[in-house]
PDB file of C-alpha atoms in Angstrom:
ATOM      1  CA  MET A   1       0.000   0.000   0.000  1.00 46.00           C
ATOM      2  CA  GLN A   2       2.800   2.382   0.859  1.00 40.00           C
ATOM      3  CA  ILE A   3       4.577   1.495  -2.354  1.00 41.00           C
ATOM      4  CA  GLN A   4       1.449   2.245  -4.380  1.00 44.00           C
ATOM      5  CA  THR A   5       1.009   5.599  -2.659  1.00 41.00           C
ATOM      6  CA  PHE A   6       4.630   6.512  -3.249  1.00 41.00           C
ATOM      7  CA  GLY A   7       4.243   5.580  -6.884  1.00 46.00           C
ATOM      8  CA  LYS A   8       1.272   7.885  -7.256  1.00 44.00           C
ATOM      9  CA  VAL A   9       3.207  10.760  -5.728  1.00 43.00           C
ATOM     10  CA  VAL A  10       6.111  10.218  -8.113  1.00 44.00           C
ATOM     11  CA  PHE A  11       3.664   9.883 -11.003  1.00 46.00           C
ATOM     12  CA  ALA A  12       1.994  13.176 -10.104  1.00 45.00           C
ATOM     13  CA  ALA A  13       5.331  14.945  -9.818  1.00 45.00           C
ATOM     14  CA  ILE A  14       6.478  13.723 -13.210  1.00 48.00           C
ATOM     15  CA  LEU A  15       3.211  14.736 -14.844  1.00 48.00           C
ATOM     16  CA  ALA A  16       3.366  18.193 -13.299  1.00 46.00           C
ATOM     17  CA  SER A  17       6.873  18.724 -14.653  1.00 46.00           C
ATOM     18  CA  GLN A  18       5.661  17.922 -18.184  1.00 48.00           C
ATOM     19  CA  LEU A  19       3.047  20.677 -18.344  1.00 46.00           C
ATOM     20  CA  THR A  20       3.603  23.417 -20.929  1.00 44.00           C
ATOM     21  CA  ALA A  21       3.037  27.150 -20.510  1.00 42.00           C
ATOM     22  CA  CYS A  22       0.414  26.972 -23.278  1.00 50.00           C
ATOM     23  CA  GLY A  23      -1.902  25.150 -20.910  1.00 53.00           C
ATOM     24  CA  ILE A  24      -2.353  21.697 -22.468  1.00 52.00           C
ATOM     25  CA  LEU A  25      -2.050  18.378 -20.682  1.00 58.00           C
ATOM     26  CA  ALA A  26      -2.786  14.862 -21.815  1.00 54.00           C
ATOM     27  CA  VAL A  27      -2.873  12.580 -18.800  1.00 55.00           C
ATOM     28  CA  GLY A  28      -1.241   9.230 -19.454  1.00 46.00           C
ATOM     29  CA  GLY A  29       1.426   6.844 -18.225  1.00 43.00           C
ATOM     30  CA  VAL A  30       4.938   7.820 -17.166  1.00 42.00           C
ATOM     31  CA  ALA A  31       6.672   6.061 -20.019  1.00 41.00           C
ATOM     32  CA  ALA A  32       5.524   6.083 -23.635  1.00 45.00           C
ATOM     33  CA  GLY A  33       4.755   2.384 -23.598  1.00 45.00           C
ATOM     34  CA  ALA A  34       2.801   2.663 -20.362  1.00 43.00           C
ATOM     35  CA  SER A  35       0.834   5.579 -21.780  1.00 45.00           C
ATOM     36  CA  VAL A  36      -0.250   3.549 -24.793  1.00 47.00           C
ATOM     37  CA  MET A  37      -1.432   0.655 -22.606  1.00 47.00           C
ATOM     38  CA  ALA A  38      -3.240   2.852 -20.058  1.00 71.00           C
ATOM     39  CA  ASP A  39      -5.093   4.989 -22.590  1.00 87.00           C
ATOM     40  CA  ARG A  40      -8.550   3.888 -23.692  1.00 91.00           C
ATOM     41  CA  ARG A  41      -7.693   4.997 -27.213  1.00 92.00           C
ATOM     42  CA  THR A  42      -5.897   2.554 -29.470  1.00 90.00           C
ATOM     43  CA  PRO A  43      -2.222   3.292 -30.201  1.00 93.00           C
ATOM     44  CA  GLY A  44      -3.319   4.133 -33.737  1.00 95.00           C
ATOM     45  CA  VAL A  45      -5.822   6.753 -32.599  1.00 95.00           C
ATOM     46  CA  GLN A  46      -3.268   8.193 -30.171  1.00 96.00           C
ATOM     47  CA  ALA A  47      -0.884   8.612 -33.096  1.00 97.00           C
ATOM     48  CA  ILE A  48      -3.602  10.270 -35.177  1.00 98.00           C
ATOM     49  CA  ASP A  49      -4.372  12.683 -32.331  1.00 98.00           C
ATOM     50  CA  HIS A  50      -0.699  13.555 -32.020  1.00 98.00           C
ATOM     51  CA  GLY A  51      -0.504  14.153 -35.762  1.00 98.00           C
ATOM     52  CA  ILE A  52      -3.564  16.405 -35.716  1.00 98.00           C
ATOM     53  CA  GLU A  53      -2.071  18.519 -32.943  1.00 98.00           C
ATOM     54  CA  MET A  54       1.307  18.844 -34.633  1.00 98.00           C
ATOM     55  CA  GLU A  55      -0.117  19.681 -38.055  1.00 98.00           C
ATOM     56  CA  ALA A  56      -2.776  22.095 -36.822  1.00 98.00           C
ATOM     57  CA  ASN A  57      -0.491  23.937 -34.404  1.00 98.00           C
ATOM     58  CA  ALA A  58       2.176  24.427 -37.067  1.00 98.00           C
ATOM     59  CA  ALA A  59      -0.268  25.414 -39.798  1.00 98.00           C
ATOM     60  CA  LEU A  60      -2.286  27.853 -37.696  1.00 98.00           C
ATOM     61  CA  SER A  61       0.848  29.489 -36.340  1.00 97.00           C
ATOM     62  CA  LYS A  62       2.116  30.011 -39.878  1.00 97.00           C
ATOM     63  CA  ARG A  63      -1.216  31.184 -41.302  1.00 97.00           C
ATOM     64  CA  LEU A  64      -2.337  33.446 -38.466  1.00 97.00           C
ATOM     65  CA  GLY A  65       0.933  34.607 -36.905  1.00 96.00           C
ATOM     66  CA  ASP A  66       0.458  37.271 -34.238  1.00 96.00           C
ATOM     67  CA  ASN A  67      -3.259  37.478 -34.955  1.00 97.00           C
ATOM     68  CA  ALA A  68      -3.940  34.554 -32.658  1.00 98.00           C
ATOM     69  CA  HIS A  69      -2.616  32.480 -29.774  1.00 97.00           C
ATOM     70  CA  ILE A  70      -4.070  29.007 -30.293  1.00 98.00           C
ATOM     71  CA  ASN A  71      -3.726  25.709 -28.464  1.00 97.00           C
ATOM     72  CA  VAL A  72      -4.847  22.604 -30.326  1.00 98.00           C
ATOM     73  CA  THR A  73      -5.844  19.529 -28.316  1.00 98.00           C
ATOM     74  CA  SER A  74      -7.032  16.343 -29.995  1.00 98.00           C
ATOM     75  CA  PHE A  75      -8.473  13.368 -28.106  1.00 98.00           C
ATOM     76  CA  ASN A  76     -10.120  10.462 -29.899  1.00 97.00           C
ATOM     77  CA  GLN A  77     -10.059  12.639 -33.021  1.00 97.00           C
ATOM     78  CA  LYS A  78     -12.183  15.325 -31.395  1.00 98.00           C
ATOM     79  CA  VAL A  79     -10.316  18.621 -31.660  1.00 98.00           C
ATOM     80  CA  LEU A  80     -10.496  21.487 -29.187  1.00 98.00           C
ATOM     81  CA  LEU A  81      -9.229  24.986 -29.995  1.00 98.00           C
ATOM     82  CA  THR A  82      -8.514  27.272 -27.058  1.00 98.00           C
ATOM     83  CA  GLY A  83      -6.743  30.590 -26.730  1.00 98.00           C
ATOM     84  CA  GLU A  84      -7.386  33.979 -28.283  1.00 98.00           C
ATOM     85  CA  ALA A  85      -8.077  35.321 -31.777  1.00 98.00           C
ATOM     86  CA  LYS A  86      -7.778  38.926 -32.927  1.00 97.00           C
ATOM     87  CA  ASP A  87     -11.304  38.976 -34.379  1.00 98.00           C
ATOM     88  CA  ALA A  88     -14.174  36.776 -35.506  1.00 98.00           C
ATOM     89  CA  ASP A  89     -12.669  36.282 -38.960  1.00 98.00           C
ATOM     90  CA  VAL A  90      -9.443  34.904 -37.493  1.00 98.00           C
ATOM     91  CA  LYS A  91     -11.414  32.621 -35.171  1.00 98.00           C
ATOM     92  CA  GLY A  92     -13.499  31.389 -38.090  1.00 98.00           C
ATOM     93  CA  GLU A  93     -10.454  30.762 -40.256  1.00 98.00           C
ATOM     94  CA  ALA A  94      -8.817  28.690 -37.536  1.00 98.00           C
ATOM     95  CA  GLY A  95     -11.943  26.602 -37.043  1.00 98.00           C
ATOM     96  CA  ALA A  96     -12.473  26.092 -40.766  1.00 98.00           C
ATOM     97  CA  TYR A  97      -8.910  24.901 -41.270  1.00 98.00           C
ATOM     98  CA  VAL A  98      -9.153  22.257 -38.556  1.00 98.00           C
ATOM     99  CA  LYS A  99     -12.607  21.106 -39.670  1.00 98.00           C
ATOM    100  CA  ALA A 100     -11.151  20.445 -43.122  1.00 98.00           C
ATOM    101  CA  MET A 101      -8.488  18.085 -41.731  1.00 97.00           C
ATOM    102  CA  LYS A 102      -9.384  14.560 -42.823  1.00 93.00           C
ATOM    103  CA  ASN A 103      -8.748  12.925 -39.422  1.00 96.00           C
ATOM    104  CA  ALA A 104     -10.689  15.465 -37.352  1.00 98.00           C
ATOM    105  CA  ARG A 105     -13.975  13.846 -36.239  1.00 96.00           C
ATOM    106  CA  SER A 106     -15.397  17.021 -34.709  1.00 97.00           C
ATOM    107  CA  VAL A 107     -14.092  20.473 -33.782  1.00 98.00           C
ATOM    108  CA  PHE A 108     -14.903  22.640 -30.760  1.00 98.00           C
ATOM    109  CA  ASN A 109     -13.803  26.207 -31.410  1.00 98.00           C
ATOM    110  CA  GLU A 110     -13.525  27.860 -27.986  1.00 98.00           C
ATOM    111  CA  LEU A 111     -11.242  30.708 -29.059  1.00 98.00           C
ATOM    112  CA  ILE A 112     -11.915  34.000 -27.299  1.00 97.00           C
ATOM    113  CA  ILE A 113     -12.000  37.223 -29.309  1.00 98.00           C
ATOM    114  CA  GLY A 114      -9.370  39.530 -27.848  1.00 97.00           C
ATOM    115  CA  PRO A 115      -5.649  40.089 -27.305  1.00 96.00           C
ATOM    116  CA  SER A 116      -3.342  37.168 -26.618  1.00 95.00           C
ATOM    117  CA  SER A 117      -3.048  36.162 -22.974  1.00 96.00           C
ATOM    118  CA  SER A 118      -0.047  37.227 -20.909  1.00 96.00           C
ATOM    119  CA  TYR A 119       2.698  34.869 -19.790  1.00 95.00           C
ATOM    120  CA  THR A 120       1.456  35.348 -16.230  1.00 97.00           C
ATOM    121  CA  ALA A 121      -2.022  34.168 -17.200  1.00 96.00           C
ATOM    122  CA  ARG A 122      -0.594  31.146 -19.010  1.00 96.00           C
ATOM    123  CA  ALA A 123       1.549  30.261 -16.028  1.00 97.00           C
ATOM    124  CA  ASN A 124      -1.539  30.429 -13.839  1.00 97.00           C
ATOM    125  CA  ASP A 125      -3.343  28.065 -16.217  1.00 97.00           C
ATOM    126  CA  THR A 126      -0.433  25.642 -16.055  1.00 97.00           C
ATOM    127  CA  TYR A 127      -0.546  25.688 -12.259  1.00 97.00           C
ATOM    128  CA  LEU A 128      -4.316  25.197 -12.322  1.00 97.00           C
ATOM    129  CA  GLU A 129      -3.933  22.145 -14.552  1.00 96.00           C
ATOM    130  CA  SER A 130      -1.375  20.639 -12.216  1.00 96.00           C
ATOM    131  CA  LYS A 131      -3.777  20.969  -9.277  1.00 97.00           C
ATOM    132  CA  ILE A 132      -6.654  19.370 -11.167  1.00 97.00           C
ATOM    133  CA  LYS A 133      -4.439  16.620 -12.506  1.00 95.00           C
ATOM    134  CA  THR A 134      -3.171  15.734  -9.052  1.00 94.00           C
ATOM    135  CA  GLN A 135      -6.698  15.666  -7.641  1.00 95.00           C
ATOM    136  CA  MET A 136      -7.831  13.331 -10.402  1.00 95.00           C
ATOM    137  CA  ILE A 137      -4.887  10.970  -9.993  1.00 93.00           C
ATOM    138  CA  PHE A 138      -5.768  10.532  -6.324  1.00 94.00           C
ATOM    139  CA  THR A 139      -9.508  10.163  -6.948  1.00 94.00           C
ATOM    140  CA  GLU A 140     -10.732   6.585  -6.836  1.00 91.00           C
ATOM    141  CA  LYS A 141     -12.722   5.227  -9.793  1.00 89.00           C
ATOM    142  CA  LEU A 142     -11.542   8.030 -12.061  1.00 91.00           C
ATOM    143  CA  PRO A 143      -9.500   7.023 -15.159  1.00 90.00           C
ATOM    144  CA  SER A 144      -7.229  10.056 -15.226  1.00 86.00           C
ATOM    145  CA  ASN A 145      -5.055   8.170 -17.719  1.00 85.00           C
ATOM    146  CA  SER A 146      -7.748   8.477 -20.375  1.00 90.00           C
ATOM    147  CA  MET A 147      -8.440  12.199 -20.293  1.00 95.00           C
ATOM    148  CA  ALA A 148      -7.058  15.464 -21.588  1.00 96.00           C
ATOM    149  CA  ILE A 149      -7.162  18.524 -19.338  1.00 97.00           C
ATOM    150  CA  VAL A 150      -6.907  22.034 -20.787  1.00 98.00           C
ATOM    151  CA  ALA A 151      -6.952  25.265 -18.797  1.00 98.00           C
ATOM    152  CA  GLU A 152      -7.302  28.598 -20.553  1.00 97.00           C
ATOM    153  CA  GLY A 153      -8.110  31.850 -18.775  1.00 96.00           C
ATOM    154  CA  SER A 154      -8.948  29.829 -15.643  1.00 97.00           C
ATOM    155  CA  ASN A 155     -11.651  27.983 -17.570  1.00 98.00           C
ATOM    156  CA  VAL A 156     -11.147  24.214 -17.727  1.00 98.00           C
ATOM    157  CA  TYR A 157     -11.918  21.935 -20.650  1.00 98.00           C
ATOM    158  CA  LEU A 158     -12.077  18.154 -20.213  1.00 98.00           C
ATOM    159  CA  MET A 159     -11.929  15.503 -22.935  1.00 98.00           C
ATOM    160  CA  GLY A 160     -11.837  11.739 -22.614  1.00 96.00           C
ATOM    161  CA  ILE A 161     -13.490   8.346 -22.979  1.00 96.00           C
ATOM    162  CA  LEU A 162     -15.526   7.817 -19.800  1.00 96.00           C
ATOM    163  CA  THR A 163     -18.687   6.299 -18.434  1.00 96.00           C
ATOM    164  CA  GLN A 164     -21.390   8.714 -17.308  1.00 97.00           C
ATOM    165  CA  SER A 165     -20.495   8.221 -13.644  1.00 96.00           C
ATOM    166  CA  GLU A 166     -16.804   8.823 -14.398  1.00 96.00           C
ATOM    167  CA  ALA A 167     -17.679  11.926 -16.403  1.00 97.00           C
ATOM    168  CA  ASP A 168     -19.786  13.319 -13.563  1.00 97.00           C
ATOM    169  CA  LEU A 169     -16.979  12.686 -11.101  1.00 97.00           C
ATOM    170  CA  ALA A 170     -14.341  14.270 -13.323  1.00 97.00           C
ATOM    171  CA  LYS A 171     -16.429  17.399 -13.748  1.00 97.00           C
ATOM    172  CA  LYS A 172     -17.033  17.575 -10.013  1.00 97.00           C
ATOM    173  CA  VAL A 173     -13.332  17.292  -9.200  1.00 97.00           C
ATOM    174  CA  ALA A 174     -12.431  20.023 -11.688  1.00 98.00           C
ATOM    175  CA  SER A 175     -15.274  22.308 -10.587  1.00 97.00           C
ATOM    176  CA  ASN A 176     -14.271  22.008  -6.928  1.00 96.00           C
ATOM    177  CA  THR A 177     -10.662  22.969  -7.615  1.00 97.00           C
ATOM    178  CA  ASN A 178      -9.844  26.406  -6.232  1.00 96.00           C
ATOM    179  CA  GLY A 179      -9.292  28.988  -8.977  1.00 96.00           C
ATOM    180  CA  VAL A 180     -11.477  27.365 -11.637  1.00 97.00           C
ATOM    181  CA  LYS A 181     -14.055  29.653 -13.246  1.00 97.00           C
ATOM    182  CA  GLU A 182     -16.043  27.235 -15.389  1.00 98.00           C
ATOM    183  CA  VAL A 183     -15.713  23.639 -16.534  1.00 98.00           C
ATOM    184  CA  PHE A 184     -16.599  22.526 -20.061  1.00 98.00           C
ATOM    185  CA  VAL A 185     -16.746  18.833 -20.968  1.00 97.00           C
ATOM    186  CA  TYR A 186     -16.413  17.091 -24.329  1.00 97.00           C
ATOM    187  CA  PHE A 187     -16.436  13.456 -23.277  1.00 97.00           C
ATOM    188  CA  ASP A 188     -17.182  10.385 -25.344  1.00 97.00           C
ATOM    189  CA  ILE A 189     -19.572   8.533 -23.047  1.00 97.00           C
ATOM    190  CA  ILE A 190     -19.316   4.740 -22.989  1.00 96.00           C
ATOM    191  CA  SER A 191     -21.312   2.054 -21.194  1.00 96.00           C
ATOM    192  CA  GLU A 192     -20.121   0.097 -18.177  1.00 94.00           C
ATOM    193  CA  ALA A 193     -19.898  -2.969 -20.409  1.00 94.00           C
ATOM    194  CA  GLU A 194     -17.657  -1.114 -22.849  1.00 93.00           C
ATOM    195  CA  LYS A 195     -15.543   0.152 -19.976  1.00 91.00           C
ATOM    196  CA  ASN A 196     -15.021  -3.400 -18.739  1.00 89.00           C
ATOM    197  CA  ARG A 197     -14.139  -4.553 -22.236  1.00 90.00           C
ATOM    198  CA  LEU A 198     -11.585  -1.783 -22.656  1.00 86.00           C
ATOM    199  CA  GLU A 199     -10.021  -2.501 -19.289  1.00 81.00           C
ATOM    200  CA  GLN A 200      -9.684  -6.166 -20.170  1.00 82.00           C
ATOM    201  CA  GLN A 201      -8.406  -5.455 -23.640  1.00 78.00           C
ATOM    202  CA  GLY A 202      -6.107  -2.662 -22.514  1.00 66.00           C
ATOM    203  CA  LYS A 203      -6.956  -0.384 -25.416  1.00 46.00           C
ATOM    204  CA  ALA A 204      -9.918   1.177 -27.137  1.00 42.00           C
ATOM    205  CA  GLU A 205     -11.633  -0.228 -30.195  1.00 46.00           C
ATOM    206  CA  GLN A 206      -9.831   1.150 -33.246  1.00 41.00           C
ATOM    207  CA  SER A 207     -12.940   1.531 -35.372  1.00 43.00           C
ATOM    208  CA  GLN A 208     -15.090   4.556 -34.682  1.00 47.00           C
ATOM    209  CA  PRO A 209     -18.717   4.021 -33.515  1.00 47.00           C
ATOM    210  CA  THR A 210     -21.433   4.023 -36.182  1.00 46.00           C
ATOM    211  CA  THR A 211     -23.545   6.433 -34.158  1.00 50.00           C
ATOM    212  CA  PRO A 212     -22.494   9.873 -32.887  1.00 49.00           C
ATOM    213  CA  PRO A 213     -21.046   9.829 -29.367  1.00 49.00           C
ATOM    214  CA  LYS A 214     -23.054  11.223 -26.469  1.00 49.00           C
ATOM    215  CA  PHE A 215     -21.723  14.346 -24.852  1.00 44.00           C
ATOM    216  CA  GLN A 216     -21.934  15.468 -21.244  1.00 47.00           C
TER     217      GLN A 216
END
């Protein structure tokens, strides 16, 4: 029991050190291999998500330059845009570009119209993420290894593959974290039976569902 607790502490410390000032965190295993096994996405979908983030971040930075500060987070091929855009046209252009990407299943454009955030604000978001992440790691029955946590302007955005009870718990943990303004959720909701199957299989089904996912 003591060994498990110590492991969680070390795990939390390592995760906290990997946060970026842009305010994006994907919660997974310590090592790359462990992350693949712990995630409810298949390794293939994880790779697609990584590719979406890399391509979109690079392209939007090149296209929009100083007109926007954008963070791109992809989880299970659902793409979240957070940050700031100079005006509505810039926001629309960013959303349209990502929607046109062939691997993007859906896009949530949460860009705020206004000047880019300060480094102080981004540092605060990074700290906020670390607090939420730690709370989730130590919360029983919460699969923190299958979620993405994004903080922007003290608002928190959660993505992941969870059951309804897990989703409710995740939102509660984030909402009760000191310093959080609002919590927005973009979960793919799965059944208890699917959860058990994924836990036994160790990875998510590679094929996408034939019906649209339910959202919290």
